[in-house]
């Protein structure tokens, strides 16, 4: 089964600084990859998903971007963080065929100060 | 567009009481529905999915297409069931765009 590694687990960054959260997946090939943000009272918000290398779909306009340089690597980035970017970010992977589930990483707490 | 609604942010029951976590959805095609659970200090994980028609940890959920609901039920709640529960929907295209509800925090009191 898939194993998802996500880091760093916690991060405190000043406003205006860059961001890079990394996610790698083991145990599967050509997965769909996702970045979610988990906010209290708002559930899990899908930020980006990718069905292949270099293929990124953005769900909401924001200060963040995502990249997939390798099949099992998914990166969430920002050039200049905003206070509103603070939150809990989850990487997830799944397969494209119907009926398969999504597996989540342990998440990354980002605090922008 | 697909949407998942969990009307209750918080739900509290006593141990041994029945519990029902509500989930309603909107989707024009044939959705697949899931329940995910996040226990304290653990990662979010799949609890069950409607296509499996299974019971996990005593929980069941039936997809009601007429009412567009996928409520999660357990006849006798246990303290270890206390967690955050998310209902999720995947559309016709597989899970390219899995959508989650806002979540319900279940507390089972002794």
Coordinates of N, CA and C in Angstrom, one line a residue:
Chain A
X1 N 0.8 -1.2 0.0 CA 0.0 0.0 0.0 C 0.9 1.3 0.0
X2 N 0.2 2.4 -0.3 CA 1.0 3.6 -0.4 C 1.5 4.1 0.9
X3 N 2.6 4.7 0.9 CA 3.1 5.5 2.1 C 3.4 6.9 1.6
X4 N 2.9 7.8 2.4 CA 3.1 9.2 2.0 C 4.0 9.9 3.0
X5 N 5.0 10.5 2.6 CA 5.9 11.3 3.4 C 5.8 12.8 3.1
X6 N 5.6 13.5 4.2 CA 5.3 14.9 4.0 C 6.2 15.7 5.0
X7 N 6.8 16.7 4.6 CA 7.7 17.5 5.5 C 7.8 18.9 5.0
X8 N 8.2 19.9 5.9 CA 8.3 19.6 7.4 C 7.0 19.4 8.1
X9 N 7.0 18.9 9.2 CA 5.8 18.7 10.0 C 5.2 20.0 10.5
X10 N 6.1 20.9 10.9 CA 5.7 22.2 11.4 C 6.7 23.2 10.8
X11 N 6.2 24.4 10.6 CA 7.0 25.5 10.0 C 6.4 26.8 10.5
X12 N 7.3 27.7 10.9 CA 7.0 29.0 11.2 C 7.8 30.0 10.3
X13 N 7.0 30.8 9.5 CA 7.7 31.6 8.5 C 7.2 33.0 8.7
X14 N 8.1 34.0 8.4 CA 7.6 35.4 8.4 C 6.8 35.7 7.2
X15 N 6.0 36.7 7.3 CA 5.2 37.2 6.1 C 6.2 37.7 5.1
X16 N 5.9 37.3 3.8 CA 6.7 37.7 2.7 C 7.9 36.7 2.4
X17 N 8.0 35.7 3.2 CA 9.1 34.7 3.0 C 8.5 33.6 2.0
X18 N 9.4 32.9 1.4 CA 9.0 31.8 0.5 C 8.6 30.6 1.3
X19 N 7.9 29.7 0.6 CA 7.4 28.4 1.2 C 7.7 27.2 0.3
X20 N 8.1 26.1 0.9 CA 8.2 24.9 0.1 C 7.8 23.7 1.0
X21 N 6.7 23.1 0.8 CA 6.3 21.9 1.5 C 6.4 20.7 0.5
X22 N 7.1 19.7 0.9 CA 7.3 18.6 0.0 C 6.6 17.3 0.4
X23 N 6.2 16.6 -0.6 CA 5.5 15.3 -0.4 C 6.0 14.3 -1.3
X24 N 6.3 13.1 -0.8 CA 6.7 12.0 -1.7 C 5.9 10.8 -1.4
X25 N 5.7 10.0 -2.3 CA 4.9 8.8 -2.2 C 5.7 7.5 -2.5
X26 N 5.4 6.5 -1.8 CA 6.1 5.2 -2.0 C 5.0 4.1 -2.2
X27 N 5.3 3.1 -2.9 CA 4.4 2.0 -3.0 C 3.4 2.0 -4.1
X28 N 3.5 3.0 -5.0 CA 2.6 3.1 -6.1 C 3.2 3.9 -7.2
X29 N 2.7 3.7 -8.4 CA 3.3 4.5 -9.5 C 2.1 5.2 -10.2
X30 N 2.5 6.3 -10.8 CA 1.5 7.2 -11.5 C 0.3 7.5 -10.7
X31 N 0.5 7.9 -9.4 CA -0.7 8.2 -8.6 C -1.3 9.6 -8.9
X32 N -2.5 9.8 -8.5 CA -3.0 11.2 -8.5 C -2.5 11.8 -7.2
X33 N -2.1 13.0 -7.2 CA -1.6 13.6 -6.0 C -2.4 14.9 -5.7
X34 N -2.5 15.2 -4.4 CA -3.4 16.3 -4.0 C -2.7 17.1 -2.9
X35 N -3.0 18.4 -2.8 CA -2.8 19.2 -1.7 C -4.1 19.7 -1.2
X36 N -4.4 19.5 0.1 CA -5.5 20.0 0.8 C -5.1 20.9 1.9
X37 N -6.0 21.9 2.2 CA -5.8 22.7 3.4 C -7.0 22.4 4.4
X38 N -6.6 22.1 5.6 CA -7.7 21.8 6.6 C -7.8 22.9 7.6
X39 N -9.0 23.5 7.6 CA -9.3 24.7 8.4 C -10.5 24.4 9.3
X40 N -10.4 24.8 10.5 CA -11.5 24.6 11.5 C -12.8 25.2 10.9
X41 N -13.8 24.4 10.9 CA -15.1 24.8 10.4 C -15.3 24.8 8.9
X42 N -14.2 24.6 8.2 CA -14.3 24.7 6.7 C -13.9 23.4 6.1
X43 N -13.6 22.4 6.9 CA -13.3 21.1 6.4 C -12.0 21.1 5.6
X44 N -12.0 20.2 4.6 CA -10.8 20.0 3.8 C -11.0 20.7 2.5
X45 N -10.2 21.7 2.2 CA -10.3 22.4 1.0 C -9.3 21.9 0.0
X46 N -9.7 21.5 -1.2 CA -8.8 21.0 -2.2 C -8.1 22.2 -2.8
X47 N -6.8 22.2 -2.8 CA -6.0 23.3 -3.4 C -5.5 23.0 -4.8
X48 N -4.9 21.8 -4.9 CA -4.3 21.4 -6.2 C -4.4 19.9 -6.3
X49 N -4.5 19.4 -7.6 CA -4.4 18.0 -7.8 C -3.6 17.8 -9.1
X50 N -3.0 16.7 -9.2 CA -2.1 16.4 -10.3 C -2.3 14.9 -10.7
X51 N -2.5 14.7 -12.0 CA -2.7 13.4 -12.5 C -1.5 12.9 -13.2
X52 N -0.4 13.7 -13.3 CA 0.8 13.2 -13.9 C 1.9 14.3 -13.7
X53 N 3.1 13.9 -14.1 CA 4.3 14.8 -14.0 C 4.0 16.1 -14.8
X54 N 4.2 17.2 -14.2 CA 4.0 18.5 -14.8 C 2.5 18.9 -15.0
X55 N 1.6 18.1 -14.6 CA 0.2 18.4 -14.8 C -0.4 18.8 -13.5
X56 N -0.8 20.1 -13.4 CA -1.3 20.6 -12.1 C -2.7 21.3 -12.4
X57 N -3.6 21.0 -11.6 CA -4.9 21.7 -11.6 C -5.1 22.4 -10.3
X58 N -5.5 23.7 -10.5 CA -5.7 24.5 -9.3 C -7.2 24.7 -9.1
X59 N -7.6 24.5 -7.8 CA -9.0 24.6 -7.5 C -9.4 26.0 -7.1
X60 N -8.5 26.7 -6.4 CA -8.9 28.0 -5.9 C -7.8 29.0 -6.2
X61 N -8.1 30.2 -6.5 CA -7.1 31.2 -6.7 C -6.5 31.6 -5.4
X62 N -5.2 31.7 -5.3 CA -4.5 31.9 -4.0 C -3.1 32.3 -4.3
X63 N -2.4 32.4 -3.1 CA -1.0 32.8 -3.1 C -0.1 31.6 -3.2
X64 N -0.6 30.5 -3.5 CA 0.2 29.2 -3.5 C 0.3 28.7 -4.9
X65 N 1.3 27.8 -5.1 CA 1.4 27.1 -6.4 C 1.9 25.7 -6.1
X66 N 1.7 24.8 -7.0 CA 2.2 23.4 -6.8 C 2.9 23.0 -8.1
X67 N 3.8 22.0 -7.8 CA 4.6 21.5 -8.9 C 4.8 20.0 -8.7
X68 N 5.0 19.3 -9.8 CA 5.2 17.8 -9.7 C 6.4 17.5 -10.6
X69 N 7.6 17.6 -10.1 CA 8.8 17.4 -10.9 C 9.0 15.9 -11.2
X70 N 8.5 15.0 -10.4 CA 8.7 13.6 -10.6 C 7.4 12.9 -10.3
X71 N 7.3 11.7 -10.7 CA 6.0 10.9 -10.6 C 5.5 10.9 -9.2
X72 N 6.4 10.7 -8.2 CA 5.9 10.6 -6.9 C 6.3 11.7 -6.0
X73 N 6.5 12.9 -6.5 CA 6.9 14.0 -5.7 C 5.9 15.2 -6.0
X74 N 5.4 15.8 -5.0 CA 4.5 16.9 -5.2 C 4.9 18.0 -4.2
X75 N 5.0 19.2 -4.7 CA 5.6 20.3 -3.9 C 4.6 21.5 -3.9
X76 N 4.4 22.0 -2.7 CA 3.5 23.2 -2.5 C 4.4 24.3 -2.2
X77 N 4.2 25.4 -2.9 CA 5.1 26.6 -2.8 C 4.4 27.9 -2.8
X78 N 5.2 28.9 -2.3 CA 4.7 30.2 -2.4 C 6.0 31.1 -2.5
X79 N 5.9 32.2 -3.2 CA 7.0 33.1 -3.3 C 7.0 34.1 -2.2
X80 N 5.8 34.5 -1.7 CA 5.7 35.4 -0.6 C 4.5 35.0 0.2
X81 N 4.7 34.6 1.4 CA 3.6 34.1 2.3 C 2.8 35.3 2.8
X82 N 1.5 35.0 3.0 CA 0.6 35.9 3.6 C 0.2 35.3 5.0
X83 N -0.3 36.2 5.8 CA -0.8 35.7 7.1 C -1.9 34.7 6.9
X84 N -2.7 34.9 5.9 CA -3.8 34.0 5.7 C -3.4 32.7 5.1
X85 N -2.2 32.5 4.8 CA -1.7 31.2 4.4 C -1.5 30.2 5.6
X86 N -1.5 30.7 6.8 CA -1.4 29.8 7.9 C -2.4 28.8 7.9
X87 N -2.0 27.6 8.3 CA -3.0 26.5 8.3 C -2.3 25.1 8.3
X88 N -3.2 24.1 8.2 CA -2.7 22.7 8.2 C -2.8 22.2 6.8
X89 N -1.7 21.8 6.2 CA -1.7 21.3 4.8 C -1.5 19.8 4.8
X90 N -2.3 19.2 3.9 CA -2.3 17.8 3.8 C -2.0 17.4 2.4
X91 N -1.0 16.5 2.2 CA -0.8 15.9 0.9 C -1.5 14.5 0.9
X92 N -2.0 14.2 -0.3 CA -2.7 12.9 -0.4 C -2.5 12.3 -1.7
X93 N -2.7 11.0 -1.8 CA -2.5 10.3 -3.1 C -3.6 9.3 -3.3
X94 N -3.9 9.1 -4.6 CA -4.9 8.1 -4.9 C -4.7 7.7 -6.3
X95 N -5.6 6.8 -6.8 CA -5.5 6.4 -8.2 C -6.6 6.9 -9.0
X96 N -6.5 7.0 -10.3 CA -7.5 7.7 -11.1 C -8.8 6.8 -11.3
X97 N -8.7 5.5 -11.1 CA -9.8 4.7 -11.5 C -10.9 4.8 -10.4
X98 N -12.1 4.5 -10.8 CA -13.2 4.7 -9.9 C -13.1 3.7 -8.8
X99 N -13.5 4.1 -7.6 CA -13.6 3.2 -6.5 C -12.4 3.2 -5.6
X100 N -11.3 3.8 -6.0 CA -10.1 3.8 -5.1 C -10.2 4.9 -4.1
X101 N -9.4 4.7 -3.1 CA -9.5 5.7 -2.0 C -8.3 6.6 -2.0
X102 N -8.4 7.6 -1.2 CA -7.3 8.6 -1.1 C -6.6 8.3 0.2
X103 N -5.2 8.4 0.2 CA -4.4 8.2 1.4 C -3.7 9.5 1.7
X104 N -3.7 9.8 3.0 CA -3.2 11.1 3.4 C -1.8 11.0 4.1
X105 N -1.1 12.1 4.0 CA 0.1 12.2 4.8 C -0.2 12.7 6.1
X106 N 0.8 13.0 6.9 CA 0.5 13.4 8.3 C 0.3 14.9 8.5
X107 N 0.5 15.6 7.4 CA 0.2 17.0 7.4 C 1.4 17.9 7.9
X108 N 1.2 19.1 7.5 CA 2.2 20.2 7.9 C 1.6 21.4 8.4
X109 N 2.0 21.8 9.6 CA 1.4 23.0 10.2 C 2.3 24.2 9.8
X110 N 1.6 25.1 9.2 CA 2.3 26.3 8.7 C 1.8 27.5 9.5
X111 N 2.6 28.2 10.2 CA 2.3 29.4 10.9 C 3.0 30.6 10.3
X112 N 2.3 31.5 9.7 CA 3.0 32.7 9.2 C 2.8 33.8 10.2
X113 N 4.0 34.4 10.5 CA 4.0 35.4 11.6 C 4.5 36.8 11.0
Chain B
X1 N -21.6 21.5 -10.1 CA -20.5 21.2 -9.3 C -20.9 20.3 -8.1
X2 N -19.9 19.5 -7.7 CA -20.2 18.6 -6.6 C -20.0 19.3 -5.2
X3 N -20.9 18.9 -4.3 CA -20.8 19.6 -3.0 C -21.2 18.6 -1.9
X4 N -20.5 18.7 -0.8 CA -20.8 17.8 0.3 C -21.1 18.6 1.5
X5 N -22.2 18.3 2.2 CA -22.6 19.1 3.4 C -22.7 18.2 4.6
X6 N -22.1 18.6 5.6 CA -22.2 18.0 6.9 C -22.8 19.1 7.9
X7 N -24.1 19.0 8.2 CA -24.7 20.1 8.9 C -24.3 20.3 10.3
X8 N -23.7 19.2 10.9 CA -23.3 19.3 12.3 C -21.8 19.4 12.4
X9 N -21.4 20.5 13.0 CA -19.9 20.6 13.3 C -19.5 19.8 14.5
X10 N -20.4 19.8 15.5 CA -20.2 19.1 16.7 C -21.3 18.1 17.0
X11 N -21.0 17.0 17.5 CA -22.0 16.0 18.0 C -21.5 15.3 19.2
X12 N -22.3 15.3 20.2 CA -21.9 14.6 21.5 C -23.0 13.6 21.9
X13 N -22.5 12.4 22.2 CA -23.4 11.4 22.7 C -22.8 10.7 23.8
X14 N -23.6 9.9 24.6 CA -23.1 9.1 25.7 C -22.7 7.7 25.1
X15 N -21.7 7.2 25.8 CA -21.3 5.8 25.5 C -22.5 4.9 25.5
X16 N -22.6 4.0 24.5 CA -23.7 3.1 24.4 C -24.9 3.6 23.6
X17 N -24.9 4.9 23.4 CA -26.1 5.5 22.6 C -25.8 5.3 21.2
X18 N -26.9 5.4 20.4 CA -26.7 5.3 18.9 C -26.2 6.7 18.4
X19 N -25.5 6.6 17.3 CA -25.0 7.9 16.8 C -25.2 7.9 15.3
X20 N -25.5 9.1 14.8 CA -25.7 9.3 13.3 C -25.0 10.6 12.9
X21 N -24.1 10.5 12.0 CA -23.4 11.7 11.5 C -24.0 11.9 10.1
X22 N -24.6 13.1 9.9 CA -25.3 13.3 8.7 C -24.3 13.9 7.6
X23 N -24.7 13.4 6.4 CA -23.9 13.9 5.2 C -24.9 14.0 4.0
X24 N -25.0 15.1 3.4 CA -25.8 15.2 2.2 C -24.9 15.7 1.1
X25 N -25.2 15.4 -0.1 CA -24.4 15.8 -1.2 C -25.2 16.3 -2.4
X26 N -24.5 17.0 -3.3 CA -25.2 17.3 -4.6 C -24.2 17.0 -5.7
X27 N -24.7 16.3 -6.6 CA -23.9 15.8 -7.8 C -24.8 15.3 -8.9
X28 N -24.6 15.7 -10.1 CA -25.5 15.4 -11.1 C -25.3 14.0 -11.7
X29 N -24.1 13.4 -11.5 CA -23.8 12.1 -12.1 C -24.0 11.0 -11.0
X30 N -23.1 10.0 -11.1 CA -23.1 8.9 -10.2 C -21.9 9.0 -9.3
X31 N -22.2 9.5 -8.1 CA -21.0 9.7 -7.2 C -20.6 8.5 -6.4
X32 N -19.4 8.5 -5.9 CA -18.9 7.6 -5.0 C -18.7 8.3 -3.7
X33 N -19.2 7.8 -2.6 CA -19.2 8.4 -1.3 C -18.3 7.7 -0.3
X34 N -17.6 8.5 0.5 CA -16.7 7.9 1.5 C -16.9 8.6 2.8
X35 N -16.5 7.9 3.9 CA -16.3 8.5 5.2 C -14.8 8.4 5.6
X36 N -14.2 9.5 6.0 CA -12.9 9.5 6.5 C -12.9 9.9 8.0
X37 N -12.0 9.4 8.7 CA -11.9 9.7 10.2 C -10.5 10.1 10.5
X38 N -10.5 11.0 11.5 CA -9.2 11.5 12.0 C -9.2 11.5 13.5
X39 N -8.5 10.5 14.1 CA -8.4 10.4 15.5 C -7.4 11.3 16.0
X40 N -7.4 11.6 17.3 CA -6.5 12.6 17.9 C -5.0 12.2 17.6
X41 N -4.3 13.1 17.0 CA -2.8 12.9 16.7 C -2.6 11.8 15.7
X42 N -3.5 11.5 14.9 CA -3.3 10.5 13.8 C -3.7 11.2 12.5
X43 N -3.2 10.5 11.4 CA -3.5 11.1 10.1 C -4.9 10.7 9.7
X44 N -5.4 11.5 8.8 CA -6.8 11.3 8.2 C -6.7 9.9 7.5
X45 N -7.8 9.1 7.7 CA -7.8 7.8 7.1 C -9.2 7.4 6.7
X46 N -9.2 6.5 5.7 CA -10.5 6.0 5.2 C -11.2 5.2 6.3
X47 N -12.5 5.4 6.5 CA -13.3 4.6 7.4 C -14.1 3.6 6.6
X48 N -14.9 4.1 5.6 CA -15.6 3.2 4.7 C -16.0 3.9 3.5
X49 N -16.4 3.1 2.5 CA -16.9 3.7 1.2 C -18.2 2.9 0.8
X50 N -19.0 3.6 0.1 CA -20.3 3.0 -0.1 C -20.3 1.8 -1.0
X51 N -19.3 1.8 -2.0 CA -19.3 0.7 -2.9 C -19.0 -0.6 -2.2
X52 N -18.3 -0.6 -1.1 CA -17.9 -1.8 -0.4 C -19.0 -2.4 0.4
X53 N -20.0 -1.5 0.8 CA -21.1 -1.9 1.6 C -20.6 -2.7 2.8
X54 N -19.7 -2.2 3.5 CA -19.1 -2.9 4.6 C -19.4 -2.2 5.9
X55 N -19.1 -2.9 7.0 CA -19.2 -2.3 8.3 C -17.8 -2.3 8.9
X56 N -17.4 -1.1 9.3 CA -16.0 -0.9 9.9 C -16.2 -0.3 11.3
X57 N -15.6 -1.0 12.2 CA -15.7 -0.6 13.6 C -17.1 -0.4 14.1
X58 N -18.0 -1.1 13.5 CA -19.4 -1.0 13.9 C -20.2 0.1 13.1
X59 N -19.5 0.8 12.3 CA -20.1 1.9 11.5 C -20.6 1.4 10.2
X60 N -21.8 1.9 9.8 CA -22.3 1.6 8.5 C -22.8 2.9 7.8
X61 N -22.9 2.9 6.5 CA -23.4 4.1 5.8 C -24.1 3.6 4.6
X62 N -25.3 4.0 4.4 CA -26.0 3.7 3.2 C -26.2 4.9 2.3
X63 N -25.9 4.7 1.0 CA -26.1 5.7 0.0 C -27.6 5.8 -0.3
X64 N -28.2 6.9 -0.1 CA -29.6 7.1 -0.4 C -29.7 8.1 -1.6
X65 N -29.8 7.6 -2.8 CA -29.8 8.5 -3.9 C -31.0 9.4 -4.0
X66 N -32.1 8.9 -3.5 CA -33.4 9.8 -3.5 C -33.2 11.0 -2.6
X67 N -32.6 10.8 -1.4 CA -32.4 11.9 -0.5 C -31.0 12.5 -0.6
X68 N -30.2 12.0 -1.5 CA -28.8 12.4 -1.7 C -28.1 12.5 -0.4
X69 N -28.2 11.4 0.4 CA -27.5 11.4 1.7 C -26.7 10.2 1.8
X70 N -25.7 10.3 2.7 CA -24.8 9.2 3.0 C -24.5 9.3 4.5
X71 N -25.5 9.1 5.3 CA -25.3 9.2 6.8 C -24.5 8.1 7.4
X72 N -23.7 8.4 8.3 CA -22.9 7.4 9.0 C -23.5 7.0 10.3
X73 N -23.7 5.7 10.6 CA -24.4 5.3 11.8 C -23.7 4.2 12.5
X74 N -23.9 4.3 13.8 CA -23.4 3.2 14.7 C -24.4 3.0 15.8
X75 N -24.9 1.8 16.1 CA -25.9 1.6 17.1 C -25.5 1.9 18.5
X76 N -24.2 1.6 18.8 CA -23.8 1.8 20.2 C -22.4 2.4 20.2
X77 N -22.4 3.7 20.5 CA -21.1 4.5 20.4 C -20.2 4.1 21.5
X78 N -18.9 4.1 21.2 CA -17.8 3.8 22.2 C -16.9 5.1 22.3
X79 N -16.3 5.2 23.5 CA -15.5 6.4 23.7 C -14.4 6.5 22.7
X80 N -13.9 5.4 22.2 CA -12.8 5.5 21.2 C -13.3 5.9 19.8
X81 N -14.6 6.1 19.7 CA -15.1 6.6 18.4 C -15.0 8.1 18.4
X82 N -14.6 8.7 19.4 CA -14.4 10.2 19.4 C -13.4 10.6 18.4
X83 N -13.7 11.4 17.5 CA -12.8 11.8 16.4 C -13.5 12.8 15.5
X84 N -12.7 13.2 14.5 CA -13.3 14.1 13.5 C -13.7 13.3 12.3
X85 N -14.9 13.4 11.8 CA -15.4 12.6 10.7 C -15.7 13.5 9.5
X86 N -15.2 13.0 8.3 CA -15.4 13.8 7.1 C -16.1 12.9 6.1
X87 N -17.1 13.4 5.5 CA -17.8 12.8 4.4 C -17.1 13.3 3.1
X88 N -17.0 12.4 2.1 CA -16.3 12.8 0.9 C -17.0 12.3 -0.3
X89 N -16.9 13.0 -1.4 CA -17.5 12.5 -2.7 C -16.5 12.6 -3.8
X90 N -16.6 11.5 -4.6 CA -15.8 11.5 -5.8 C -16.7 11.4 -7.0
X91 N -16.5 12.1 -8.0 CA -17.4 12.2 -9.1 C -17.1 11.0 -10.1
X92 N -17.7 11.1 -11.3 CA -17.6 10.1 -12.3 C -16.2 9.8 -12.8
X93 N -15.4 10.9 -12.7 CA -14.1 10.7 -13.2 C -13.1 10.1 -12.3
X94 N -13.5 9.4 -11.3 CA -12.6 8.8 -10.3 C -12.3 9.8 -9.2
X95 N -11.2 9.7 -8.6 CA -11.0 10.6 -7.5 C -10.0 11.7 -7.8
X96 N -10.1 12.2 -9.1 CA -9.3 13.3 -9.5 C -9.7 14.5 -8.7
X97 N -10.9 14.6 -8.2 CA -11.3 15.8 -7.5 C -12.2 15.5 -6.3
X98 N -11.6 14.7 -5.4 CA -12.4 14.3 -4.2 C -12.7 15.5 -3.4
X99 N -14.0 15.6 -3.1 CA -14.5 16.8 -2.3 C -14.9 16.3 -0.9
X100 N -14.6 17.2 0.1 CA -14.9 16.8 1.5 C -15.9 17.8 2.1
X101 N -16.6 17.3 3.0 CA -17.5 18.2 3.8 C -16.7 18.9 4.8
X102 N -17.3 19.7 5.6 CA -16.7 20.5 6.6 C -16.3 19.7 7.9
X103 N -16.8 18.5 8.0 CA -16.4 17.7 9.1 C -17.3 17.8 10.3
X104 N -17.4 16.7 11.0 CA -18.2 16.7 12.3 C -17.3 16.1 13.4
X105 N -17.2 16.8 14.4 CA -16.4 16.3 15.6 C -17.3 15.6 16.5
X106 N -17.1 14.3 16.6 CA -17.9 13.4 17.5 C -17.2 13.3 18.8
X107 N -17.9 13.5 19.9 CA -17.4 13.2 21.2 C -18.3 12.2 21.9
X108 N -17.8 11.1 22.3 CA -18.5 10.1 23.1 C -18.2 10.2 24.5
X109 N -19.2 10.6 25.3 CA -18.9 10.8 26.7 C -19.1 9.5 27.5
X110 N -18.4 9.3 28.6 CA -18.5 8.0 29.4 C -19.8 8.0 30.2

